[in-house]
PDB file of C-alpha atoms in Angstrom:
ATOM      1  CA  UNK A   1     -46.664  67.858  94.121  1.00 70.00           C
ATOM      2  CA  UNK A   2     -45.071  67.149  90.621  1.00 87.00           C
ATOM      3  CA  UNK A   3     -46.523  65.521  87.597  1.00 90.00           C
ATOM      4  CA  UNK A   4     -44.474  63.826  85.116  1.00 89.00           C
ATOM      5  CA  UNK A   5     -45.618  62.563  81.631  1.00 94.00           C
ATOM      6  CA  UNK A   6     -43.718  60.074  79.551  1.00 95.00           C
ATOM      7  CA  UNK A   7     -44.272  58.011  76.432  1.00 97.00           C
ATOM      8  CA  UNK A   8     -43.271  54.419  77.172  1.00 98.00           C
ATOM      9  CA  UNK A   9     -41.068  52.948  74.413  1.00 96.00           C
ATOM     10  CA  UNK A  10     -40.213  49.287  73.740  1.00 96.00           C
ATOM     11  CA  UNK A  11     -36.845  49.883  75.487  1.00 96.00           C
ATOM     12  CA  UNK A  12     -36.053  50.731  78.945  1.00 95.00           C
ATOM     13  CA  UNK A  13     -37.752  54.131  79.600  1.00 95.00           C
ATOM     14  CA  UNK A  14     -37.078  56.099  82.783  1.00 92.00           C
ATOM     15  CA  UNK A  15     -40.593  57.342  84.017  1.00 90.00           C
ATOM     16  CA  UNK A  16     -39.302  59.044  87.292  1.00 83.00           C
ATOM     17  CA  UNK A  17     -35.924  59.256  88.942  1.00 75.00           C
ATOM     18  CA  UNK A  18     -35.057  60.557  92.325  1.00 68.00           C
ATOM     19  CA  UNK A  19     -33.414  63.840  93.067  1.00 71.00           C
ATOM     20  CA  UNK A  20     -34.015  64.141  96.844  1.00 78.00           C
ATOM     21  CA  UNK A  21     -36.659  61.963  98.502  1.00 87.00           C
ATOM     22  CA  UNK A  22     -40.008  61.892  96.493  1.00 89.00           C
ATOM     23  CA  UNK A  23     -42.832  59.724  97.031  1.00 92.00           C
ATOM     24  CA  UNK A  24     -44.686  58.187  94.167  1.00 93.00           C
ATOM     25  CA  UNK A  25     -48.394  58.621  94.999  1.00 94.00           C
ATOM     26  CA  UNK A  26     -50.106  57.687  91.702  1.00 96.00           C
ATOM     27  CA  UNK A  27     -48.974  56.000  88.310  1.00 96.00           C
ATOM     28  CA  UNK A  28     -51.605  56.142  85.490  1.00 97.00           C
ATOM     29  CA  UNK A  29     -50.841  54.237  82.273  1.00 98.00           C
ATOM     30  CA  UNK A  30     -53.055  54.710  79.162  1.00 98.00           C
ATOM     31  CA  UNK A  31     -52.975  52.678  75.858  1.00 98.00           C
ATOM     32  CA  UNK A  32     -53.740  55.148  72.933  1.00 97.00           C
ATOM     33  CA  UNK A  33     -53.011  52.426  70.332  1.00 97.00           C
ATOM     34  CA  UNK A  34     -55.363  50.322  68.297  1.00 96.00           C
ATOM     35  CA  UNK A  35     -54.315  47.093  69.963  1.00 97.00           C
ATOM     36  CA  UNK A  36     -53.509  45.633  73.277  1.00 98.00           C
ATOM     37  CA  UNK A  37     -49.973  46.350  74.557  1.00 98.00           C
ATOM     38  CA  UNK A  38     -48.102  44.861  77.459  1.00 98.00           C
ATOM     39  CA  UNK A  39     -46.310  46.918  80.346  1.00 98.00           C
ATOM     40  CA  UNK A  40     -43.394  45.781  82.401  1.00 98.00           C
ATOM     41  CA  UNK A  41     -42.252  48.020  85.205  1.00 97.00           C
ATOM     42  CA  UNK A  42     -39.128  47.982  87.492  1.00 96.00           C
ATOM     43  CA  UNK A  43     -38.145  49.784  90.513  1.00 94.00           C
ATOM     44  CA  UNK A  44     -34.301  50.360  90.119  1.00 94.00           C
ATOM     45  CA  UNK A  45     -32.540  51.010  93.388  1.00 91.00           C
ATOM     46  CA  UNK A  46     -29.281  53.243  93.354  1.00 87.00           C
ATOM     47  CA  UNK A  47     -26.629  51.226  95.479  1.00 81.00           C
ATOM     48  CA  UNK A  48     -23.820  53.120  97.087  1.00 76.00           C
ATOM     49  CA  UNK A  49     -23.856  55.746  94.286  1.00 76.00           C
ATOM     50  CA  UNK A  50     -24.122  53.183  91.350  1.00 76.00           C
ATOM     51  CA  UNK A  51     -27.207  53.104  89.314  1.00 76.00           C
ATOM     52  CA  UNK A  52     -28.831  49.647  89.225  1.00 86.00           C
ATOM     53  CA  UNK A  53     -30.280  48.016  86.148  1.00 90.00           C
ATOM     54  CA  UNK A  54     -33.783  46.755  85.337  1.00 93.00           C
ATOM     55  CA  UNK A  55     -34.155  43.112  85.835  1.00 93.00           C
ATOM     56  CA  UNK A  56     -35.994  40.381  87.292  1.00 95.00           C
ATOM     57  CA  UNK A  57     -34.777  41.121  90.854  1.00 95.00           C
ATOM     58  CA  UNK A  58     -36.478  44.483  90.726  1.00 96.00           C
ATOM     59  CA  UNK A  59     -39.611  43.962  88.482  1.00 97.00           C
ATOM     60  CA  UNK A  60     -42.839  45.189  90.130  1.00 96.00           C
ATOM     61  CA  UNK A  61     -45.152  44.697  86.898  1.00 97.00           C
ATOM     62  CA  UNK A  62     -44.779  41.585  84.623  1.00 98.00           C
ATOM     63  CA  UNK A  63     -46.017  41.956  80.916  1.00 98.00           C
ATOM     64  CA  UNK A  64     -49.456  43.329  82.048  1.00 98.00           C
ATOM     65  CA  UNK A  65     -51.764  43.327  79.085  1.00 98.00           C
ATOM     66  CA  UNK A  66     -53.546  46.781  78.702  1.00 98.00           C
ATOM     67  CA  UNK A  67     -56.247  46.627  76.068  1.00 98.00           C
ATOM     68  CA  UNK A  68     -56.518  49.327  73.380  1.00 98.00           C
ATOM     69  CA  UNK A  69     -58.074  52.512  74.774  1.00 97.00           C
ATOM     70  CA  UNK A  70     -57.887  51.507  78.439  1.00 98.00           C
ATOM     71  CA  UNK A  71     -56.179  53.046  81.395  1.00 98.00           C
ATOM     72  CA  UNK A  72     -54.320  51.091  84.352  1.00 97.00           C
ATOM     73  CA  UNK A  73     -54.105  53.030  87.662  1.00 97.00           C
ATOM     74  CA  UNK A  74     -51.451  52.041  90.407  1.00 95.00           C
ATOM     75  CA  UNK A  75     -52.265  53.930  93.534  1.00 91.00           C
ATOM     76  CA  UNK A  76     -52.711  51.294  96.346  1.00 89.00           C
ATOM     77  CA  UNK A  77     -49.168  51.670  97.528  1.00 87.00           C
ATOM     78  CA  UNK A  78     -46.668  54.548  97.734  1.00 90.00           C
ATOM     79  CA  UNK A  79     -43.008  54.210  96.737  1.00 91.00           C
ATOM     80  CA  UNK A  80     -40.405  56.763  97.862  1.00 91.00           C
ATOM     81  CA  UNK A  81     -37.350  57.381  95.537  1.00 90.00           C
ATOM     82  CA  UNK A  82     -34.223  58.728  96.778  1.00 88.00           C
ATOM     83  CA  UNK A  83     -31.306  60.432  94.651  1.00 86.00           C
ATOM     84  CA  UNK A  84     -30.360  57.976  91.967  1.00 87.00           C
ATOM     85  CA  UNK A  85     -33.352  55.814  92.374  1.00 91.00           C
ATOM     86  CA  UNK A  86     -35.386  55.208  89.276  1.00 91.00           C
ATOM     87  CA  UNK A  87     -38.855  53.680  87.957  1.00 93.00           C
ATOM     88  CA  UNK A  88     -38.363  52.214  84.603  1.00 96.00           C
ATOM     89  CA  UNK A  89     -40.929  50.665  82.203  1.00 97.00           C
ATOM     90  CA  UNK A  90     -40.948  48.904  78.797  1.00 98.00           C
ATOM     91  CA  UNK A  91     -43.938  48.562  76.456  1.00 98.00           C
ATOM     92  CA  UNK A  92     -44.438  45.991  73.872  1.00 97.00           C
ATOM     93  CA  UNK A  93     -44.923  48.639  71.268  1.00 95.00           C
ATOM     94  CA  UNK A  94     -45.698  52.433  70.797  1.00 95.00           C
ATOM     95  CA  UNK A  95     -48.848  53.664  72.346  1.00 97.00           C
ATOM     96  CA  UNK A  96     -48.446  53.544  76.116  1.00 98.00           C
ATOM     97  CA  UNK A  97     -48.255  56.804  78.166  1.00 98.00           C
ATOM     98  CA  UNK A  98     -47.505  57.195  81.835  1.00 97.00           C
ATOM     99  CA  UNK A  99     -48.525  60.038  84.134  1.00 96.00           C
ATOM    100  CA  UNK A 100     -46.821  59.913  87.432  1.00 95.00           C
ATOM    101  CA  UNK A 101     -47.706  62.165  90.405  1.00 94.00           C
ATOM    102  CA  UNK A 102     -45.159  62.404  93.149  1.00 92.00           C
ATOM    103  CA  UNK A 103     -44.687  64.517  96.565  1.00 91.00           C
ATOM    104  CA  UNK A 104     -41.487  65.593  98.117  1.00 88.00           C
ATOM    105  CA  UNK A 105     -40.702  63.696 101.372  1.00 86.00           C
TER     106      UNK A 105
END
């Protein structure tokens, strides 16, 4: 098992990228700011050796509002990243942090 901790910025922030097959088992996003922030997240596939880009075609969370001091957990479904795939997030401001748990597949 591996843990990754990342501050989510207001621009594309890579939360986890594939280097070999890894299953994302849990994603925890915490809002440490004094106000509500939104979270948008993308599952970006590497196609034939070319890194994809985050966009509406691979969005998995769309502007989810996370109140100040609250934590959101995504653990119902597992996602497997292979080499070059990535999980990308954008926050509406500073204060969102992500912790991701992965397992080698």
